[in-house]
Amino acid sequence: MPEFKSFPLPDTAEGLTEAEILSWHVEPGDAVTVNQIVVEIETAKAAVELPCPWAGVVTELHVRAGQTVDVGTPILTVDVDPDGAAPDKGSLNGSLSSSPSSSPNNGTAVPAPAAEEEEMKPLVGYGSKATSAKRRARKGPAVPAGPAAEAAQVTVAAAFERAPGPLPEGVEASVLPAPPGAAPSGLPGGHVPLAKPPVRKLAKDLGVDLRALAGSGAQGVITRDDVQQAAAGTARAPAAPAPAVGGERRVPIKGVRKATAAAMVSSAFTAPHVTEFLTVDVTPMMEFRERLKSSRRFRGVKLTPLAFCAKAVALAIARTPEVNAAWDEAAQEIVYKDYVHLGIAAATPRGLIVPKVRNAESLSLRELAEALEALTATARDGKTQPAEMVDGTFTITNVGVFGVDTGTPIINPGESAILAFGAIRDTPWVVDGEIEVRKVCQLALSFDHRLVDGQQGSEFLADVGALLADPAVAMTY
């Protein structure tokens, strides 16, 4: 007999309450093995690939790509005993669209059978906990069965469509001549709607004209289900084009952007910010950097000015530990940290994230340079994991890479200070009474005035500046 198990959306990071389904790597009828990646989700911190805890045959996908669901909501059902009476793949292809439980945005979790709940044992390292954070249920009308359900799905699918913007990963758009005898698509210029290469191949194999379909995926992407419905003669008609709205483009607030906004608002209106500025002649540092780059010890290492800044911060924190502390409002305590988990603000396609260099105070300049290079590459590829972005103690935001001189950064929640490292420019500078062209940059330190006084903030900023102006000063610390 078949044995069905539902896979709930796990809590991949402490405190996660919801996540968006970015893309499915399987479809109903596919055989899966233990630890096979089946879905990619986006949390408030990062994109995460989830493996399947069981081996078997996928029988149903409960949510669509682009849908946001709560932790604990079943997203996938697997028949772990397919040799009993496994349904064939053809009978399962329509399960995503026909099942009432899979209707997107209906606001309710898909219940799992009671007997099944006791057996669900997600893989070690993630899984919904009994004490998972709970959210207020989303409001949304229940979707009835039958013809009304199909009409409701059309309405909900339209809500998933996005205005023109960056294409989802793996999606292609191309311009092809219309096939002979094809009905006019109504799309200007003969553009084919967005679809991933495997979906485009499926449409070609089934003889389905993509121009006649309305995509149900994020940003109007055509999915395998859309193509299969069209082949079966049950495809939805393309939605009428929306009226012009004066060039506006609306994007839902979610994922990394939503988390960043909440954190910044909380910090700005909780911690009293003070920002101080310092302009530094870093010519000696840049000359020292060139000497190190040509040395055997640093051969093959990407030695950036940011690495020098990170080292200077780690050294200066030892002299002013208040900037590496945290204000515990609930316990009415100041928590001083003997370690430095250095956050580096990184701009990624998904938004601003702040991965950490753990125990930066114990790393040499070379080790810091290597850690920063690895951190940056991981963030650029969108592979930074949630665990790599928590428990920071101090943050550096390198605005100089954008050609910006400085700014007034907002402190990350749970920390007491953040340093903005500005662009290094050739600037007229007075040296021994004479004007010379020197390498100059600006620093801006924002600190929480509840636990960092003006004197402490000023001394820390002056120490960082002195170390960047003359790295030999480190010998005196």
Tab-separated table of C-alpha atoms in Angstrom:
chain	number	residue	atom	x	y	z
A	1	MET	CA	0.000	0.000	0.000
A	2	PRO	CA	1.238	3.534	-0.697
A	3	GLU	CA	2.556	5.461	2.292
A	4	PHE	CA	2.292	9.214	1.958
A	5	LYS	CA	4.341	11.710	3.951
A	6	SER	CA	3.989	15.488	3.876
A	7	PHE	CA	7.093	17.670	4.051
A	8	PRO	CA	6.433	20.873	6.053
A	9	LEU	CA	8.297	24.120	5.399
A	10	PRO	CA	11.110	23.951	7.982
A	11	ASP	CA	12.542	26.692	10.171
A	12	THR	CA	15.927	27.074	8.442
A	13	ALA	CA	16.991	29.858	10.790
A	14	GLU	CA	16.067	30.727	14.334
A	15	GLY	CA	12.890	32.779	14.409
A	16	LEU	CA	11.858	32.158	10.775
A	17	THR	CA	8.101	32.511	10.368
A	18	GLU	CA	7.628	32.396	6.594
A	19	ALA	CA	9.464	31.944	3.311
A	20	GLU	CA	8.843	32.355	-0.405
A	21	ILE	CA	9.000	29.367	-2.729
A	22	LEU	CA	11.518	30.454	-5.370
A	23	SER	CA	11.548	27.379	-7.580
A	24	TRP	CA	10.734	23.683	-7.567
A	25	HIS	CA	13.369	21.181	-8.671
A	26	VAL	CA	10.842	18.330	-8.938
A	27	GLU	CA	7.314	17.793	-10.180
A	28	PRO	CA	4.575	15.259	-9.397
A	29	GLY	CA	5.601	11.781	-10.467
A	30	ASP	CA	9.350	12.332	-10.061
A	31	ALA	CA	11.334	9.828	-8.029
A	32	VAL	CA	13.436	11.380	-5.261
A	33	THR	CA	16.200	10.124	-3.006
A	34	VAL	CA	17.112	11.043	0.568
A	35	ASN	CA	18.835	14.462	0.702
A	36	GLN	CA	17.966	15.279	-2.932
A	37	ILE	CA	17.358	19.014	-3.383
A	38	VAL	CA	13.674	19.463	-4.173
A	39	VAL	CA	12.954	23.176	-3.685
A	40	GLU	CA	14.669	26.541	-3.283
A	41	ILE	CA	13.149	29.026	-0.850
A	42	GLU	CA	13.954	32.604	0.083
A	43	THR	CA	13.794	33.562	3.742
A	44	ALA	CA	14.203	37.018	5.212
A	45	LYS	CA	17.949	36.410	5.183
A	46	ALA	CA	18.948	34.284	2.191
A	47	ALA	CA	18.022	31.790	-0.499
A	48	VAL	CA	18.169	28.221	0.811
A	49	GLU	CA	17.941	24.879	-0.990
A	50	LEU	CA	15.950	22.232	0.891
A	51	PRO	CA	16.613	18.483	0.593
A	52	CYS	CA	13.912	15.838	0.833
A	53	PRO	CA	14.058	13.797	4.058
A	54	TRP	CA	12.721	10.651	2.388
A	55	ALA	CA	13.115	8.550	-0.734
A	56	GLY	CA	10.054	7.862	-2.845
A	57	VAL	CA	7.834	9.407	-5.505
A	58	VAL	CA	6.541	12.985	-5.422
A	59	THR	CA	2.752	12.877	-5.474
A	60	GLU	CA	1.808	16.514	-4.953
A	61	LEU	CA	3.239	20.030	-4.717
A	62	HIS	CA	1.024	22.018	-2.369
A	63	VAL	CA	2.283	25.512	-3.223
A	64	ARG	CA	3.387	27.307	-6.358
A	65	ALA	CA	6.676	29.039	-7.084
A	66	GLY	CA	6.312	32.665	-6.011
A	67	GLN	CA	3.968	31.893	-3.120
A	68	THR	CA	4.880	32.849	0.460
A	69	VAL	CA	3.903	30.297	3.113
A	70	ASP	CA	4.241	29.973	6.876
A	71	VAL	CA	6.715	27.677	8.605
A	72	GLY	CA	5.115	24.293	9.236
A	73	THR	CA	2.894	24.440	6.160
A	74	PRO	CA	3.105	21.193	4.124
A	75	ILE	CA	4.663	22.044	0.770
A	76	LEU	CA	5.322	18.593	-0.687
A	77	THR	CA	3.875	15.078	-0.402
A	78	VAL	CA	5.989	11.988	-1.081
A	79	ASP	CA	4.903	8.374	-1.476
A	80	VAL	CA	7.646	6.558	0.426
A	81	ASP	CA	6.311	3.137	-0.629
A	82	PRO	CA	5.761	3.572	-4.365
A	83	ASP	CA	5.973	-0.144	-5.039
A	84	GLY	CA	2.629	-0.590	-3.326
A	85	ALA	CA	0.253	1.225	-5.632
A	86	ALA	CA	2.046	4.280	-6.865
A	87	PRO	CA	-0.035	6.475	-9.163
A	88	ASP	CA	1.412	7.020	-12.624
A	89	LYS	CA	3.027	10.295	-13.534
A	90	GLY	CA	0.378	11.219	-16.052
A	91	SER	CA	-2.383	11.151	-13.457
A	92	LEU	CA	-0.390	13.455	-11.196
A	93	ASN	CA	0.586	16.218	-13.581
A	94	GLY	CA	-2.510	18.244	-12.849
A	95	SER	CA	-2.453	17.839	-9.081
A	96	LEU	CA	-0.879	21.197	-8.426
A	97	SER	CA	-3.604	23.137	-10.149
A	98	SER	CA	-6.607	20.933	-9.415
A	99	SER	CA	-6.113	20.316	-5.702
A	100	PRO	CA	-7.960	22.862	-3.527
A	101	SER	CA	-5.043	22.705	-1.091
A	102	SER	CA	-2.691	24.010	-3.742
A	103	SER	CA	-4.642	27.147	-4.573
A	104	PRO	CA	-2.129	29.963	-4.147
A	105	ASN	CA	-2.681	32.705	-1.608
A	106	ASN	CA	-5.688	31.078	0.044
A	107	GLY	CA	-4.154	32.050	3.383
A	108	THR	CA	-4.415	28.710	5.146
A	109	ALA	CA	-1.957	25.920	5.783
A	110	VAL	CA	-2.610	22.576	4.134
A	111	PRO	CA	-3.361	20.144	6.963
A	112	ALA	CA	-1.526	16.837	7.102
A	113	PRO	CA	-3.252	13.621	8.184
A	114	ALA	CA	-3.101	13.149	11.953
A	115	ALA	CA	-1.374	9.786	11.737
A	116	GLU	CA	1.191	11.262	9.422
A	117	GLU	CA	2.205	14.128	11.725
A	118	GLU	CA	3.751	11.773	14.237
A	119	GLU	CA	5.898	10.173	11.549
A	120	MET	CA	7.352	13.353	10.028
A	121	LYS	CA	11.046	13.458	10.871
A	122	PRO	CA	12.782	16.153	8.803
A	123	LEU	CA	16.546	15.887	8.373
A	124	VAL	CA	18.864	16.899	11.171
A	125	GLY	CA	19.735	20.582	10.958
A	126	TYR	CA	16.323	21.931	10.030
A	127	GLY	CA	12.683	21.251	10.589
A	128	SER	CA	9.703	22.985	12.094
A	129	LYS	CA	9.832	22.998	15.857
A	130	ALA	CA	6.967	22.513	18.256
A	131	THR	CA	7.627	26.037	19.467
A	132	SER	CA	7.938	27.596	16.007
A	133	ALA	CA	7.017	31.260	15.827
A	134	LYS	CA	3.391	31.732	14.912
A	135	ARG	CA	1.853	34.401	12.767
A	136	ARG	CA	-1.617	35.686	12.401
A	137	ALA	CA	-3.290	33.764	9.593
A	138	ARG	CA	-3.482	35.618	6.315
A	139	LYS	CA	-6.923	36.728	5.380
A	140	GLY	CA	-8.245	35.277	2.204
A	141	PRO	CA	-11.450	33.679	0.972
A	142	ALA	CA	-11.625	29.924	0.834
A	143	VAL	CA	-11.479	28.587	-2.717
A	144	PRO	CA	-14.442	26.350	-3.544
A	145	ALA	CA	-14.180	23.191	-5.603
A	146	GLY	CA	-15.410	22.842	-9.161
A	147	PRO	CA	-15.736	25.587	-11.773
A	148	ALA	CA	-15.631	28.266	-9.094
A	149	ALA	CA	-12.222	27.001	-7.992
A	150	GLU	CA	-10.886	27.389	-11.533
A	151	ALA	CA	-12.165	30.952	-11.708
A	152	ALA	CA	-10.638	31.732	-8.321
A	153	GLN	CA	-7.319	30.337	-9.474
A	154	VAL	CA	-7.370	32.617	-12.493
A	155	THR	CA	-7.857	35.618	-10.199
A	156	VAL	CA	-5.098	34.532	-7.836
A	157	ALA	CA	-2.719	33.739	-10.696
A	158	ALA	CA	-3.183	37.266	-12.001
A	159	ALA	CA	-2.095	38.581	-8.610
A	160	PHE	CA	1.237	36.810	-9.024
A	161	GLU	CA	2.065	38.647	-12.236
A	162	ARG	CA	4.749	41.320	-11.952
A	163	ALA	CA	5.454	44.448	-13.892
A	164	PRO	CA	8.568	44.411	-16.100
A	165	GLY	CA	11.728	43.968	-14.071
A	166	PRO	CA	14.711	41.636	-13.608
A	167	LEU	CA	13.935	38.133	-14.808
A	168	PRO	CA	13.839	35.271	-12.301
A	169	GLU	CA	16.938	33.090	-12.277
A	170	GLY	CA	16.959	30.561	-15.110
A	171	VAL	CA	14.184	32.267	-17.053
A	172	GLU	CA	14.663	33.276	-20.667
A	173	ALA	CA	12.807	35.561	-23.012
A	174	SER	CA	13.358	35.490	-26.754
A	175	VAL	CA	11.909	36.798	-29.985
A	176	LEU	CA	10.732	34.113	-32.368
A	177	PRO	CA	8.630	34.268	-35.514
A	178	ALA	CA	5.072	33.113	-34.992
A	179	PRO	CA	4.500	29.548	-36.199
A	180	PRO	CA	2.403	29.109	-39.331
A	181	GLY	CA	-1.268	29.295	-38.544
A	182	ALA	CA	-0.725	30.416	-34.974
A	183	ALA	CA	-3.365	32.651	-33.465
A	184	PRO	CA	-2.272	36.252	-32.878
A	185	SER	CA	-0.772	36.520	-29.447
A	186	GLY	CA	-1.459	40.171	-28.822
A	187	LEU	CA	2.093	40.575	-27.608
A	188	PRO	CA	3.952	43.438	-29.288
A	189	GLY	CA	6.964	42.589	-31.360
A	190	GLY	CA	6.283	38.868	-31.294
A	191	HIS	CA	7.913	38.427	-27.871
A	192	VAL	CA	7.562	34.990	-26.348
A	193	PRO	CA	6.370	35.071	-22.713
A	194	LEU	CA	8.938	34.262	-20.030
A	195	ALA	CA	9.735	30.576	-19.523
A	196	LYS	CA	12.652	28.446	-18.387
A	197	PRO	CA	14.447	26.383	-21.050
A	198	PRO	CA	12.983	23.013	-19.882
A	199	VAL	CA	9.469	24.472	-20.066
A	200	ARG	CA	10.115	25.862	-23.540
A	201	LYS	CA	11.324	22.445	-24.676
A	202	LEU	CA	8.231	20.783	-23.169
A	203	ALA	CA	5.996	23.225	-25.043
A	204	LYS	CA	7.798	22.439	-28.289
A	205	ASP	CA	7.482	18.688	-27.721
A	206	LEU	CA	3.746	18.986	-26.974
A	207	GLY	CA	3.080	21.433	-29.807
A	208	VAL	CA	1.945	24.218	-27.475
A	209	ASP	CA	2.295	27.844	-28.613
A	210	LEU	CA	3.673	29.828	-25.652
A	211	ARG	CA	2.228	33.023	-27.142
A	212	ALA	CA	-1.257	31.794	-26.369
A	213	LEU	CA	-0.584	31.193	-22.658
A	214	ALA	CA	-0.775	33.354	-19.563
A	215	GLY	CA	2.016	32.416	-17.162
A	216	SER	CA	0.983	31.630	-13.599
A	217	GLY	CA	4.507	31.889	-12.107
A	218	ALA	CA	6.260	34.866	-10.591
A	219	GLN	CA	6.487	37.841	-12.993
A	220	GLY	CA	4.199	35.985	-15.404
A	221	VAL	CA	6.617	33.086	-15.943
A	222	ILE	CA	5.058	30.130	-17.784
A	223	THR	CA	5.358	26.921	-15.772
A	224	ARG	CA	5.290	23.234	-16.744
A	225	ASP	CA	1.764	23.061	-15.339
A	226	ASP	CA	0.633	25.865	-17.683
A	227	VAL	CA	2.017	23.981	-20.692
A	228	GLN	CA	0.497	20.665	-19.610
A	229	GLN	CA	-2.907	22.293	-19.087
A	230	ALA	CA	-2.676	23.825	-22.549
A	231	ALA	CA	-1.843	20.420	-24.043
A	232	ALA	CA	-4.882	18.961	-22.272
A	233	GLY	CA	-7.105	21.763	-23.548
A	234	THR	CA	-7.678	23.383	-20.145
A	235	ALA	CA	-5.292	26.336	-20.393
A	236	ARG	CA	-6.291	29.726	-19.058
A	237	ALA	CA	-6.658	32.530	-21.553
A	238	PRO	CA	-4.133	35.352	-21.393
A	239	ALA	CA	-5.203	38.116	-19.072
A	240	ALA	CA	-6.071	41.465	-20.622
A	241	PRO	CA	-3.159	43.897	-20.425
A	242	ALA	CA	-3.340	46.173	-17.402
A	243	PRO	CA	-3.973	49.851	-18.058
A	244	ALA	CA	-0.981	52.147	-17.973
A	245	VAL	CA	-0.224	53.583	-14.535
A	246	GLY	CA	2.126	56.407	-15.462
A	247	GLY	CA	5.282	54.326	-15.513
A	248	GLU	CA	4.814	52.929	-12.011
A	249	ARG	CA	6.090	49.492	-11.088
A	250	ARG	CA	4.896	47.694	-7.962
A	251	VAL	CA	6.946	44.995	-6.267
A	252	PRO	CA	5.815	43.173	-3.116
A	253	ILE	CA	7.813	43.944	0.031
A	254	LYS	CA	9.195	40.603	1.109
A	255	GLY	CA	12.315	38.538	1.718
A	256	VAL	CA	15.589	40.343	2.375
A	257	ARG	CA	14.114	43.783	1.622
A	258	LYS	CA	11.317	43.298	4.169
A	259	ALA	CA	13.717	42.102	6.869
A	260	THR	CA	16.169	44.947	6.183
A	261	ALA	CA	13.431	47.578	6.380
A	262	ALA	CA	12.102	46.232	9.687
A	263	ALA	CA	15.585	46.068	11.204
A	264	MET	CA	16.554	49.575	10.106
A	265	VAL	CA	13.319	51.146	11.342
A	266	SER	CA	13.669	49.344	14.672
A	267	SER	CA	17.280	50.475	15.061
A	268	ALA	CA	16.702	54.071	13.975
A	269	PHE	CA	13.863	54.555	16.481
A	270	THR	CA	15.354	52.502	19.329
A	271	ALA	CA	19.059	53.352	19.506
A	272	PRO	CA	19.966	57.067	19.763
A	273	HIS	CA	22.430	57.420	16.877
A	274	VAL	CA	25.444	59.713	16.928
A	275	THR	CA	27.675	59.922	13.841
A	276	GLU	CA	31.228	61.279	13.791
A	277	PHE	CA	33.470	61.814	10.769
A	278	LEU	CA	37.209	61.644	10.182
A	279	THR	CA	39.251	62.344	7.046
A	280	VAL	CA	42.448	60.297	6.843
A	281	ASP	CA	45.582	60.395	4.693
A	282	VAL	CA	46.026	56.687	3.908
A	283	THR	CA	49.012	57.079	1.572
A	284	PRO	CA	51.337	55.065	3.873
A	285	MET	CA	48.764	52.266	4.050
A	286	MET	CA	48.421	52.113	0.263
A	287	GLU	CA	52.220	52.034	-0.143
A	288	PHE	CA	52.467	49.275	2.475
A	289	ARG	CA	49.740	47.378	0.615
A	290	GLU	CA	51.749	47.476	-2.622
A	291	ARG	CA	54.833	46.140	-0.830
A	292	LEU	CA	52.837	43.288	0.717
A	293	LYS	CA	51.209	42.353	-2.597
A	294	SER	CA	54.633	41.760	-4.100
A	295	SER	CA	55.806	39.642	-1.160
A	296	ARG	CA	55.756	35.857	-1.205
A	297	ARG	CA	53.495	35.627	1.863
A	298	PHE	CA	50.674	37.537	0.170
A	299	ARG	CA	51.120	36.104	-3.309
A	300	GLY	CA	47.733	35.067	-4.720
A	301	VAL	CA	45.812	36.901	-1.974
A	302	LYS	CA	43.326	39.632	-2.908
A	303	LEU	CA	44.585	42.290	-0.495
A	304	THR	CA	42.024	45.110	-0.525
A	305	PRO	CA	41.910	48.345	1.496
A	306	LEU	CA	38.876	46.832	3.242
A	307	ALA	CA	41.143	44.144	4.719
A	308	PHE	CA	43.303	46.877	6.290
A	309	CYS	CA	40.179	48.593	7.598
A	310	ALA	CA	38.919	45.304	9.104
A	311	LYS	CA	42.271	44.726	10.822
A	312	ALA	CA	42.317	48.283	12.151
A	313	VAL	CA	38.785	47.877	13.553
A	314	ALA	CA	39.687	44.608	15.277
A	315	LEU	CA	42.741	46.207	16.902
A	316	ALA	CA	40.897	49.383	17.917
A	317	ILE	CA	38.029	47.447	19.513
A	318	ALA	CA	40.468	45.971	22.034
A	319	ARG	CA	41.128	49.539	23.264
A	320	THR	CA	37.458	50.641	23.220
A	321	PRO	CA	35.315	47.550	23.969
A	322	GLU	CA	32.144	49.632	24.322
A	323	VAL	CA	31.747	49.744	20.528
A	324	ASN	CA	31.659	45.927	20.528
A	325	ALA	CA	28.948	45.628	23.191
A	326	ALA	CA	25.164	45.214	23.112
A	327	TRP	CA	22.345	46.885	25.027
A	328	ASP	CA	19.982	44.313	26.607
A	329	GLU	CA	16.815	46.274	27.299
A	330	ALA	CA	14.910	43.333	28.807
A	331	ALA	CA	17.631	42.464	31.309
A	332	GLN	CA	18.739	46.085	31.751
A	333	GLU	CA	22.334	45.052	31.119
A	334	ILE	CA	25.203	45.987	28.819
A	335	VAL	CA	26.736	42.851	27.304
A	336	TYR	CA	30.435	43.219	26.520
A	337	LYS	CA	31.783	40.765	23.919
A	338	ASP	CA	35.347	39.429	24.156
A	339	TYR	CA	35.136	38.264	20.543
A	340	VAL	CA	34.628	40.240	17.328
A	341	HIS	CA	32.140	38.813	14.832
A	342	LEU	CA	32.743	41.409	12.135
A	343	GLY	CA	29.812	42.062	9.810
A	344	ILE	CA	30.539	43.229	6.264
A	345	ALA	CA	27.579	44.875	4.549
A	346	ALA	CA	27.251	43.403	1.052
A	347	ALA	CA	24.953	44.467	-1.788
A	348	THR	CA	23.534	41.425	-3.590
A	349	PRO	CA	20.842	40.902	-6.241
A	350	ARG	CA	18.446	39.993	-3.405
A	351	GLY	CA	19.240	43.093	-1.375
A	352	LEU	CA	21.559	44.146	1.431
A	353	ILE	CA	22.931	41.353	3.611
A	354	VAL	CA	25.559	41.399	6.366
A	355	PRO	CA	27.533	38.122	6.594
A	356	LYS	CA	30.039	37.835	9.439
A	357	VAL	CA	33.742	37.122	9.728
A	358	ARG	CA	33.833	35.077	12.931
A	359	ASN	CA	36.471	35.851	15.573
A	360	ALA	CA	38.067	38.555	13.452
A	361	GLU	CA	40.189	39.663	16.433
A	362	SER	CA	42.229	36.443	16.166
A	363	LEU	CA	42.891	36.634	12.416
A	364	SER	CA	46.033	37.959	10.756
A	365	LEU	CA	45.870	40.465	7.911
A	366	ARG	CA	46.286	37.661	5.373
A	367	GLU	CA	43.562	35.554	7.018
A	368	LEU	CA	41.208	38.534	7.080
A	369	ALA	CA	41.861	39.205	3.386
A	370	GLU	CA	41.100	35.573	2.520
A	371	ALA	CA	37.967	35.552	4.676
A	372	LEU	CA	36.682	38.740	3.057
A	373	GLU	CA	37.297	37.371	-0.437
A	374	ALA	CA	35.396	34.154	0.357
A	375	LEU	CA	32.581	36.067	2.048
A	376	THR	CA	32.162	38.409	-0.909
A	377	ALA	CA	32.151	35.597	-3.480
A	378	THR	CA	29.549	33.636	-1.522
A	379	ALA	CA	27.311	36.692	-1.140
A	380	ARG	CA	27.622	37.577	-4.837
A	381	ASP	CA	26.527	34.058	-5.790
A	382	GLY	CA	23.542	34.268	-3.434
A	383	LYS	CA	24.797	31.290	-1.399
A	384	THR	CA	25.187	32.996	1.990
A	385	GLN	CA	23.377	30.877	4.571
A	386	PRO	CA	21.172	32.351	7.348
A	387	ALA	CA	23.540	31.086	10.051
A	388	GLU	CA	26.330	33.194	8.532
A	389	MET	CA	24.394	36.434	9.086
A	390	VAL	CA	23.557	36.297	12.799
A	391	ASP	CA	25.319	37.169	16.059
A	392	GLY	CA	27.398	40.046	14.722
A	393	THR	CA	29.121	42.437	17.136
A	394	PHE	CA	30.346	45.257	14.818
A	395	THR	CA	29.747	46.140	11.165
A	396	ILE	CA	31.726	47.808	8.387
A	397	THR	CA	29.891	49.175	5.345
A	398	ASN	CA	32.289	49.749	2.456
A	399	VAL	CA	30.587	52.577	0.581
A	400	GLY	CA	33.869	53.424	-1.115
A	401	VAL	CA	33.413	50.639	-3.677
A	402	PHE	CA	30.535	52.702	-5.099
A	403	GLY	CA	32.654	55.843	-5.341
A	404	VAL	CA	30.936	57.379	-2.305
A	405	ASP	CA	32.964	59.448	0.161
A	406	THR	CA	30.963	58.656	3.303
A	407	GLY	CA	27.490	58.534	4.847
A	408	THR	CA	25.601	58.199	8.114
A	409	PRO	CA	25.094	54.450	8.500
A	410	ILE	CA	22.362	52.936	10.672
A	411	ILE	CA	23.492	50.542	13.385
A	412	ASN	CA	22.513	46.907	12.950
A	413	PRO	CA	20.158	45.694	15.709
A	414	GLY	CA	22.026	43.989	18.530
A	415	GLU	CA	25.208	45.990	17.933
A	416	SER	CA	26.406	49.341	19.239
A	417	ALA	CA	28.381	50.799	16.321
A	418	ILE	CA	28.945	50.698	12.550
A	419	LEU	CA	31.759	52.189	10.460
A	420	ALA	CA	31.372	53.546	6.920
A	421	PHE	CA	34.610	53.228	4.893
A	422	GLY	CA	34.663	55.770	2.066
A	423	ALA	CA	36.351	55.957	-1.322
A	424	ILE	CA	40.109	56.533	-1.445
A	425	ARG	CA	40.818	59.549	-3.657
A	426	ASP	CA	43.821	61.557	-4.828
A	427	THR	CA	43.412	64.785	-2.845
A	428	PRO	CA	45.511	67.925	-2.206
A	429	TRP	CA	46.876	67.537	1.334
A	430	VAL	CA	49.205	69.609	3.490
A	431	VAL	CA	52.358	67.663	4.454
A	432	ASP	CA	55.037	69.487	6.470
A	433	GLY	CA	53.698	72.831	5.319
A	434	GLU	CA	53.664	71.837	1.644
A	435	ILE	CA	50.673	70.837	-0.518
A	436	GLU	CA	50.976	67.355	-1.981
A	437	VAL	CA	48.648	64.957	-3.745
A	438	ARG	CA	47.865	62.179	-1.265
A	439	LYS	CA	45.563	59.154	-0.991
A	440	VAL	CA	42.733	60.312	1.267
A	441	CYS	CA	39.520	58.677	2.505
A	442	GLN	CA	36.727	59.541	4.892
A	443	LEU	CA	35.426	57.466	7.791
A	444	ALA	CA	32.030	57.796	9.479
A	445	LEU	CA	31.242	56.079	12.780
A	446	SER	CA	27.655	55.778	13.999
A	447	PHE	CA	27.293	54.587	17.594
A	448	ASP	CA	24.569	53.967	20.160
A	449	HIS	CA	24.783	56.832	22.645
A	450	ARG	CA	23.109	54.740	25.352
A	451	LEU	CA	26.329	52.779	25.946
A	452	VAL	CA	28.995	54.606	23.905
A	453	ASP	CA	29.852	58.102	25.090
A	454	GLY	CA	31.229	60.759	22.791
A	455	GLN	CA	34.732	60.309	24.216
A	456	GLN	CA	34.703	56.552	23.626
A	457	GLY	CA	33.350	56.901	20.092
A	458	SER	CA	35.910	59.590	19.274
A	459	GLU	CA	38.821	57.574	20.673
A	460	PHE	CA	37.804	54.496	18.687
A	461	LEU	CA	37.459	56.452	15.441
A	462	ALA	CA	40.812	58.161	16.046
A	463	ASP	CA	42.478	54.764	16.641
A	464	VAL	CA	41.099	53.356	13.384
A	465	GLY	CA	42.229	56.470	11.533
A	466	ALA	CA	45.730	56.304	13.029
A	467	LEU	CA	46.138	52.655	12.013
A	468	LEU	CA	45.056	53.405	8.440
A	469	ALA	CA	47.249	56.513	8.258
A	470	ASP	CA	50.297	54.582	9.451
A	471	PRO	CA	50.048	50.769	9.832
A	472	ALA	CA	53.241	50.841	11.939
A	473	VAL	CA	51.154	52.306	14.776
A	474	ALA	CA	49.854	48.775	15.322
A	475	MET	CA	53.255	47.965	16.854
A	476	THR	CA	52.399	50.288	19.751
A	477	TYR	CA	49.088	48.576	20.629
